[in-house]
XYZ file of C-alpha atoms in Angstrom:
492
model
C 32.986 69.934 181.639
C 30.048 68.733 179.565
C 32.368 66.614 177.535
C 33.743 65.108 180.717
C 30.240 64.268 182.008
C 29.362 62.706 178.690
C 32.530 60.678 178.836
C 31.722 59.557 182.374
C 28.189 58.643 181.353
C 29.502 56.819 178.304
C 32.066 55.021 180.437
C 29.431 54.094 183.001
C 27.140 52.843 180.265
C 29.938 50.766 178.826
C 30.699 49.283 182.253
C 27.031 48.439 182.799
C 26.832 46.886 179.355
C 29.956 44.811 180.019
C 28.591 43.783 183.432
C 25.291 42.745 181.858
C 27.083 40.737 179.189
C 29.278 39.035 181.769
C 26.271 38.371 183.999
C 24.309 36.874 181.121
C 27.327 34.850 180.044
C 27.714 33.513 183.600
C 23.996 32.777 183.830
C 24.067 30.852 180.556
C 27.122 28.933 181.769
C 25.370 28.012 185.031
C 22.281 26.842 183.134
C 24.421 24.809 180.753
C 26.244 23.214 183.672
C 22.957 22.322 185.326
C 21.645 20.838 182.091
C 24.878 18.937 181.595
C 24.696 17.729 185.185
C 21.156 16.474 184.664
C 22.038 14.815 181.369
C 25.092 13.219 182.911
C 23.482 11.988 186.112
C 19.836 11.252 185.286
C 19.522 9.488 188.610
C 18.649 9.854 192.269
C 18.391 13.432 193.591
C 17.515 13.604 197.286
C 18.735 15.181 200.516
C 21.391 13.575 202.663
C 18.807 13.411 205.449
C 16.397 11.439 203.268
C 19.170 9.083 202.174
C 20.150 8.432 205.787
C 16.540 7.647 206.728
C 16.118 5.240 203.809
C 19.392 3.488 204.653
C 18.636 3.390 208.392
C 21.895 5.229 209.005
C 23.137 8.046 211.233
C 24.262 11.424 209.900
C 27.746 12.444 211.047
C 29.197 15.973 210.562
C 26.460 16.675 208.033
C 24.038 19.438 207.152
C 20.874 17.405 206.650
C 19.796 19.635 203.753
C 22.836 18.786 201.623
C 21.611 17.353 198.315
C 23.062 14.319 196.589
C 22.987 13.867 192.838
C 23.680 10.275 191.931
C 25.560 7.478 193.639
C 28.997 6.010 192.981
C 30.940 3.120 194.471
C 34.175 4.061 192.671
C 36.126 7.081 193.929
C 37.758 7.392 190.494
C 34.376 7.997 188.850
C 32.925 10.502 191.314
C 30.983 13.391 189.786
C 30.223 16.598 191.649
C 27.394 15.989 194.118
C 27.606 12.181 194.165
C 27.021 10.101 197.270
C 30.021 7.784 197.636
C 29.350 4.249 198.927
C 32.403 2.797 200.684
C 32.100 -0.886 199.814
C 34.579 -3.541 200.867
C 36.042 -6.184 198.546
C 38.438 -9.078 198.963
C 41.421 -6.992 197.863
C 40.309 -3.430 198.545
C 38.353 -1.289 200.990
C 36.365 1.710 199.807
C 37.004 3.446 203.133
C 40.625 3.902 202.034
C 39.473 6.227 199.239
C 37.181 8.582 201.145
C 39.581 11.521 200.833
C 39.785 10.982 197.068
C 35.993 10.885 196.779
C 35.506 14.162 198.640
C 38.349 15.847 196.759
C 36.479 15.038 193.541
C 33.264 16.609 194.776
C 31.293 13.972 196.682
C 28.423 15.475 198.720
C 28.669 12.731 201.304
C 29.743 9.154 201.894
C 28.191 5.993 203.311
C 30.525 4.175 205.713
C 30.415 1.391 208.296
C 33.181 3.029 210.331
C 34.957 6.402 210.474
C 38.634 6.070 209.484
C 41.089 7.865 211.755
C 43.000 9.034 208.691
C 40.294 11.459 207.521
C 41.704 14.982 207.446
C 38.380 16.794 207.831
C 34.911 16.309 209.286
C 33.272 15.260 206.039
C 29.494 14.624 205.842
C 28.984 10.896 206.431
C 26.143 8.413 206.821
C 27.168 5.718 209.291
C 25.560 2.293 208.732
C 26.197 -1.268 209.904
C 26.650 -2.711 206.407
C 27.276 -0.527 203.344
C 26.094 -3.200 200.872
C 22.763 -3.634 202.650
C 22.457 0.132 203.015
C 22.909 0.491 199.251
C 20.111 -2.027 198.762
C 17.765 -0.200 201.141
C 18.473 3.099 199.390
C 17.641 1.559 196.004
C 14.540 -0.210 197.322
C 13.064 2.981 198.766
C 14.001 4.988 195.690
C 12.339 2.468 193.375
C 9.071 2.933 195.329
C 8.935 6.538 194.075
C 8.221 5.328 190.512
C 5.127 3.726 188.995
C 6.537 2.762 185.573
C 6.389 -0.884 184.339
C 9.452 -2.729 185.647
C 10.513 -6.007 184.021
C 12.798 -8.406 185.912
C 14.405 -11.326 184.118
C 16.649 -14.196 185.066
C 17.735 -17.624 183.830
C 20.800 -19.789 183.341
C 21.227 -18.687 179.721
C 19.867 -15.941 177.499
C 19.004 -13.311 180.091
C 21.452 -10.626 178.917
C 20.613 -11.000 175.223
C 16.873 -11.076 175.978
C 17.309 -7.935 178.081
C 19.110 -6.167 175.232
C 16.509 -7.284 172.669
C 13.582 -6.133 174.816
C 15.208 -2.796 175.648
C 15.863 -2.286 171.923
C 12.163 -2.718 171.119
C 10.920 -0.491 173.930
C 13.485 2.263 173.344
C 12.247 2.913 169.803
C 9.386 4.937 171.260
C 10.153 5.552 174.914
C 13.005 6.161 177.337
C 14.131 2.849 178.853
C 16.332 2.067 181.831
C 18.141 -1.217 181.257
C 20.768 -3.087 183.214
C 24.143 -1.551 182.517
C 26.474 -4.181 181.075
C 26.354 -7.164 183.379
C 25.466 -5.280 186.584
C 23.050 -7.964 187.715
C 24.111 -8.823 191.278
C 23.536 -7.477 194.814
C 25.604 -4.383 194.008
C 24.802 -3.866 190.327
C 21.005 -4.099 190.622
C 20.761 -1.342 193.289
C 23.049 0.909 191.242
C 20.832 0.386 188.198
C 17.700 1.203 190.198
C 19.324 4.401 191.445
C 19.696 5.497 187.812
C 15.904 5.729 187.416
C 14.561 9.134 186.465
C 11.207 10.697 185.626
C 12.178 10.471 181.959
C 12.050 6.672 181.980
C 8.884 4.932 180.823
C 10.128 1.346 181.248
C 12.811 -0.460 183.223
C 14.311 -3.793 182.134
C 16.485 -5.292 184.850
C 18.516 -8.484 184.734
C 19.146 -10.598 187.825
C 22.060 -13.004 188.151
C 22.871 -15.335 191.018
C 25.432 -17.897 192.119
C 23.822 -18.891 195.416
C 20.346 -19.386 196.843
C 18.545 -16.365 198.249
C 20.097 -13.889 195.818
C 17.176 -13.733 193.355
C 14.791 -13.386 196.295
C 16.776 -10.402 197.579
C 17.112 -8.730 194.174
C 13.405 -9.227 193.427
C 12.537 -7.540 196.730
C 14.491 -4.476 195.580
C 13.089 -4.394 192.047
C 9.427 -5.135 192.891
C 8.765 -6.293 189.299
C 5.505 -5.761 187.446
C 6.407 -8.521 185.003
C 8.930 -11.363 185.180
C 10.780 -13.402 182.542
C 12.443 -16.797 183.044
C 14.631 -17.705 180.060
C 16.087 -21.147 180.874
C 17.381 -23.574 183.475
C 20.793 -25.178 182.941
C 23.985 -26.409 184.567
C 25.327 -23.012 185.624
C 26.898 -22.014 188.963
C 26.587 -25.573 190.266
C 29.309 -24.780 192.776
C 26.823 -22.554 194.588
C 23.561 -24.315 193.734
C 24.731 -27.930 194.014
C 22.448 -29.387 191.343
C 19.849 -28.594 188.697
C 17.234 -28.739 191.446
C 19.216 -26.079 193.279
C 19.270 -23.921 190.133
C 15.492 -24.310 189.734
C 14.858 -23.347 193.331
C 17.115 -20.288 193.089
C 15.714 -18.960 189.804
C 12.186 -19.685 191.012
C 12.646 -17.184 193.832
C 11.391 -14.560 191.370
C 7.909 -16.107 191.148
C 6.512 -15.231 194.626
C 7.441 -11.581 194.080
C 5.181 -11.410 191.020
C 2.137 -12.401 193.114
C -0.751 -12.162 190.625
C 1.220 -10.297 187.970
C 2.480 -11.676 184.642
C 5.175 -14.341 184.341
C 6.634 -15.008 180.877
C 8.624 -18.213 180.339
C 10.434 -20.141 177.642
C 7.762 -22.793 177.106
C 10.249 -25.257 175.626
C 12.024 -25.673 178.953
C 10.382 -28.460 181.003
C 11.967 -27.160 184.201
C 10.345 -23.766 183.726
C 6.959 -25.308 182.932
C 7.157 -27.240 186.191
C 8.228 -24.169 188.161
C 5.466 -22.026 186.648
C 2.783 -24.217 188.225
C 3.428 -22.313 191.462
C 2.590 -18.973 189.839
C -0.775 -17.511 190.850
C -0.983 -14.823 188.174
C -1.032 -14.671 184.390
C 1.339 -17.110 182.651
C 2.619 -16.499 179.110
C 4.720 -19.012 177.157
C 6.892 -18.553 174.068
C 8.906 -20.806 171.773
C 8.716 -22.769 168.528
C 6.091 -25.324 169.554
C 2.522 -24.993 168.307
C 0.798 -25.146 171.706
C 2.610 -22.102 173.117
C 1.045 -18.638 173.483
C 3.639 -16.902 171.313
C 4.792 -19.371 168.690
C 7.583 -18.558 166.256
C 9.095 -20.361 163.320
C 12.573 -20.120 161.819
C 12.089 -19.767 158.067
C 15.712 -19.544 156.989
C 19.172 -19.284 158.536
C 22.120 -17.448 157.001
C 25.690 -16.737 158.188
C 24.406 -13.303 159.243
C 21.317 -14.363 161.208
C 17.851 -15.874 160.919
C 14.532 -15.132 159.229
C 11.791 -15.716 161.786
C 8.008 -15.750 161.511
C 5.527 -14.903 164.257
C 1.777 -14.371 163.748
C 2.260 -14.562 159.947
C 4.753 -11.688 160.025
C 8.422 -12.329 159.207
C 11.548 -10.442 160.261
C 15.308 -10.784 160.064
C 17.225 -11.147 163.322
C 20.939 -10.291 162.960
C 21.942 -12.949 165.495
C 23.002 -16.524 164.839
C 21.496 -19.537 166.531
C 18.146 -21.045 167.394
C 18.683 -20.015 171.006
C 18.988 -16.362 169.998
C 15.806 -16.663 167.948
C 14.211 -17.993 171.130
C 15.557 -14.985 173.043
C 13.969 -12.707 170.435
C 10.604 -14.432 170.884
C 10.898 -13.841 174.621
C 11.566 -10.150 174.058
C 8.752 -9.776 171.520
C 6.181 -11.591 173.665
C 7.085 -9.345 176.603
C 6.777 -6.184 174.501
C 3.364 -7.314 173.268
C 2.282 -7.952 176.858
C 3.362 -4.398 177.668
C 0.994 -3.081 175.001
C 3.230 -2.554 171.982
C 2.090 -3.585 168.519
C 3.695 -6.424 166.563
C 4.905 -3.873 164.019
C 6.862 -2.135 166.791
C 8.744 -5.376 167.490
C 10.039 -6.476 164.094
C 12.679 -3.941 163.016
C 16.163 -5.111 164.022
C 18.132 -3.300 161.327
C 20.087 -1.212 163.846
C 20.464 -3.817 166.597
C 23.970 -4.727 167.709
C 24.614 -7.721 169.974
C 26.254 -7.180 173.365
C 30.051 -7.413 173.281
C 31.514 -10.929 173.319
C 28.128 -12.565 172.840
C 28.308 -14.377 169.503
C 30.062 -11.292 168.154
C 31.184 -11.901 164.576
C 34.701 -10.850 163.513
C 36.971 -11.564 160.518
C 40.700 -12.281 160.689
C 43.032 -13.566 157.948
C 40.172 -15.035 155.936
C 38.676 -16.888 158.894
C 35.373 -16.087 160.615
C 35.446 -15.720 164.383
C 32.513 -15.835 166.780
C 33.476 -14.260 170.098
C 30.982 -15.716 172.555
C 33.201 -15.495 175.594
C 31.543 -13.096 178.011
C 30.415 -16.100 180.017
C 29.762 -19.802 179.597
C 28.316 -22.950 181.088
C 27.834 -26.467 179.643
C 24.444 -25.693 178.085
C 25.509 -22.449 176.420
C 28.660 -24.131 175.058
C 26.589 -26.842 173.413
C 24.186 -24.299 171.916
C 27.055 -22.258 170.485
C 28.666 -25.338 168.901
C 25.316 -26.397 167.421
C 24.964 -22.902 165.956
C 28.252 -22.962 164.015
C 27.822 -26.593 162.967
C 25.738 -25.652 159.908
C 28.283 -23.105 158.643
C 30.752 -24.093 155.935
C 34.373 -24.411 156.981
C 36.633 -26.244 159.388
C 35.457 -25.762 162.978
C 37.928 -24.649 165.665
C 36.954 -24.215 169.312
C 38.892 -21.905 171.625
C 37.666 -22.918 175.066
C 38.240 -21.174 178.370
C 37.583 -23.181 181.512
C 33.932 -23.406 182.544
C 34.022 -22.118 186.110
C 31.797 -22.430 189.196
C 30.826 -26.054 188.443
C 32.082 -27.330 191.785
C 32.347 -31.105 192.162
C 30.691 -31.540 188.746
C 33.512 -29.763 186.900
C 35.712 -32.705 185.894
C 32.790 -34.864 184.760
C 31.129 -32.113 182.740
C 34.353 -30.993 181.034
C 35.087 -34.609 180.097
C 31.593 -35.204 178.691
C 31.731 -31.954 176.731
C 35.121 -32.802 175.215
C 33.779 -35.988 173.675
C 30.495 -34.310 172.716
C 32.301 -31.454 170.925
C 34.268 -33.850 168.707
C 31.135 -35.712 167.638
C 29.382 -32.408 166.881
C 31.837 -31.120 164.328
C 34.745 -29.545 166.232
C 37.998 -30.597 164.531
C 40.513 -28.560 166.533
C 40.248 -27.486 170.172
C 42.488 -25.010 171.944
C 41.859 -25.203 175.699
C 43.022 -22.521 178.138
C 42.950 -23.016 181.918
C 43.556 -25.872 184.324
C 39.879 -26.782 184.770
C 39.671 -27.464 181.025
C 42.196 -30.319 180.988
C 39.521 -33.099 181.178
C 37.888 -31.538 178.097
C 41.197 -31.534 176.213
C 41.979 -35.128 177.189
C 38.510 -36.432 176.235
C 38.530 -34.491 172.955
C 41.875 -35.965 171.893
C 40.849 -39.447 172.998
C 37.725 -39.178 170.825
C 39.893 -38.360 167.791
C 40.280 -34.581 167.768
C 43.462 -32.539 167.630
C 43.986 -30.228 170.573
C 46.240 -27.908 172.546
C 46.150 -27.302 176.282
C 47.878 -24.579 178.311
C 47.536 -21.550 180.562
C 49.384 -18.841 178.593
C 47.134 -16.653 176.368
C 50.023 -15.496 174.162
C 51.215 -19.063 173.529
C 47.616 -20.064 172.850
C 47.385 -17.231 170.323
C 50.544 -18.393 168.529
C 49.209 -21.953 168.370
C 45.888 -20.774 166.977
C 47.688 -18.651 164.387
C 49.669 -21.699 163.240
C 46.428 -23.659 162.769
C 44.457 -20.920 161.030
C 43.419 -21.232 157.370
C 41.128 -19.085 155.211
C 37.537 -20.278 155.524
C 37.900 -21.572 159.087
C 35.099 -21.030 161.591
C 36.497 -20.223 165.039
C 34.339 -20.155 168.174
C 35.610 -18.496 171.372
C 33.694 -19.771 174.406
C 34.552 -19.578 178.097
C 33.655 -18.221 181.507
C 34.316 -14.565 182.297
C 37.208 -15.539 184.532
C 38.977 -17.139 181.563
C 39.138 -13.733 179.799
C 39.497 -15.281 176.331
C 39.549 -11.841 174.749
C 43.246 -11.839 175.674
C 43.824 -14.435 172.942
C 41.912 -12.323 170.421
C 43.899 -9.226 171.384
C 47.142 -11.197 171.042
C 46.069 -12.251 167.537
C 45.411 -8.649 166.562
C 48.759 -7.519 167.961
C 50.462 -10.242 165.903
C 48.807 -8.861 162.787
C 49.835 -5.304 163.709
C 53.434 -6.406 164.212
């Protein structure tokens, strides 16, 4: 009997021990999941009730205490606890994917109507306009943070300047920066909603193709410091003229009030616009009268040696315009209180994809600068490769959103390109035909078409070791298709 009791006690002890181990294992797993969740999301964490109030919406079928962890506009990318925003596009409607979003773990969804096809009474926030509701959510969420927020815009250089500045700041602190090219009325709110208590700075890019957009985005961001990089012939279809571009980009200035505005002091348009600013004005560039003056000491095929305040550094980016972008980033970092020493190490900096990205193929050097383009950025890219040794080939995708100016500008650029060292031009897209015609008329050899694979074959037939090949075009031209076709040819 004693043996039996001992056995029972031993068995009970073993069961308790196993239960404790399992409990601890489960507890550790829960903690790990929570940590993973926080690492993964690092963004807005509020109640559904609070979200509805901020968005001026009405809760439907919802427990107001339900928490949301992050926001998503794509049902395919929903994480557990996300608030799904049902946006509407030209070819799709986010309301069609509500079931998918909830099946993947969405805590709630923002809608402008309740689809009859919903199988359950899911927690919803009903609003008049889901895009505007997203903006209001981001605007109210941003007000919860007191960190320095930098907003930047311009016709050219804003993305690279953003990346350069974020690189400097992130060496010592946690930085929120614009994800990819999320710089419009949808992307900017989504970036703001990624703010967390861990962040010490935010660097947010604003793009626009019509008037009023920068004004709206600035009202969401509430910047503590603004940067204007340049004014050029971009998005003329929406702005109408250079004056329209100036007016649109200048919409940032009133939102700075008496705060700091930093501008490229070599741009006469920006100098004129800055006269309206009531706060501190800081200028940068290569001219001696500017606040932050730099000097290019030496250029190499890998980048430029630059001097500022008697200190020199190597920037692994080609082109005077990229050196100018670096000066903009450095001057901003100095204004934010960093030391010059903090701003000069670029050894681990990598340029954004398809922005003067250097590649090698069959003995030729390629510069993939085809994330976006306008007349000014095309000219700057051609001027950059002009000093390099080798035959110059331009692969041009149509420059889009130029409106009634398109034919004239393409024609002028075709002639200009020939007289600035381009020997061969491969032009893809119907809008580019005036460029092709003017280039050939000036004396260059060219190819024109609309098929990326045929363009790739033509380029391959031209290619010789030592050639310098520049890819430049608007995002809609998707010139990377030609590069991918080249690589597939090599693989075959």
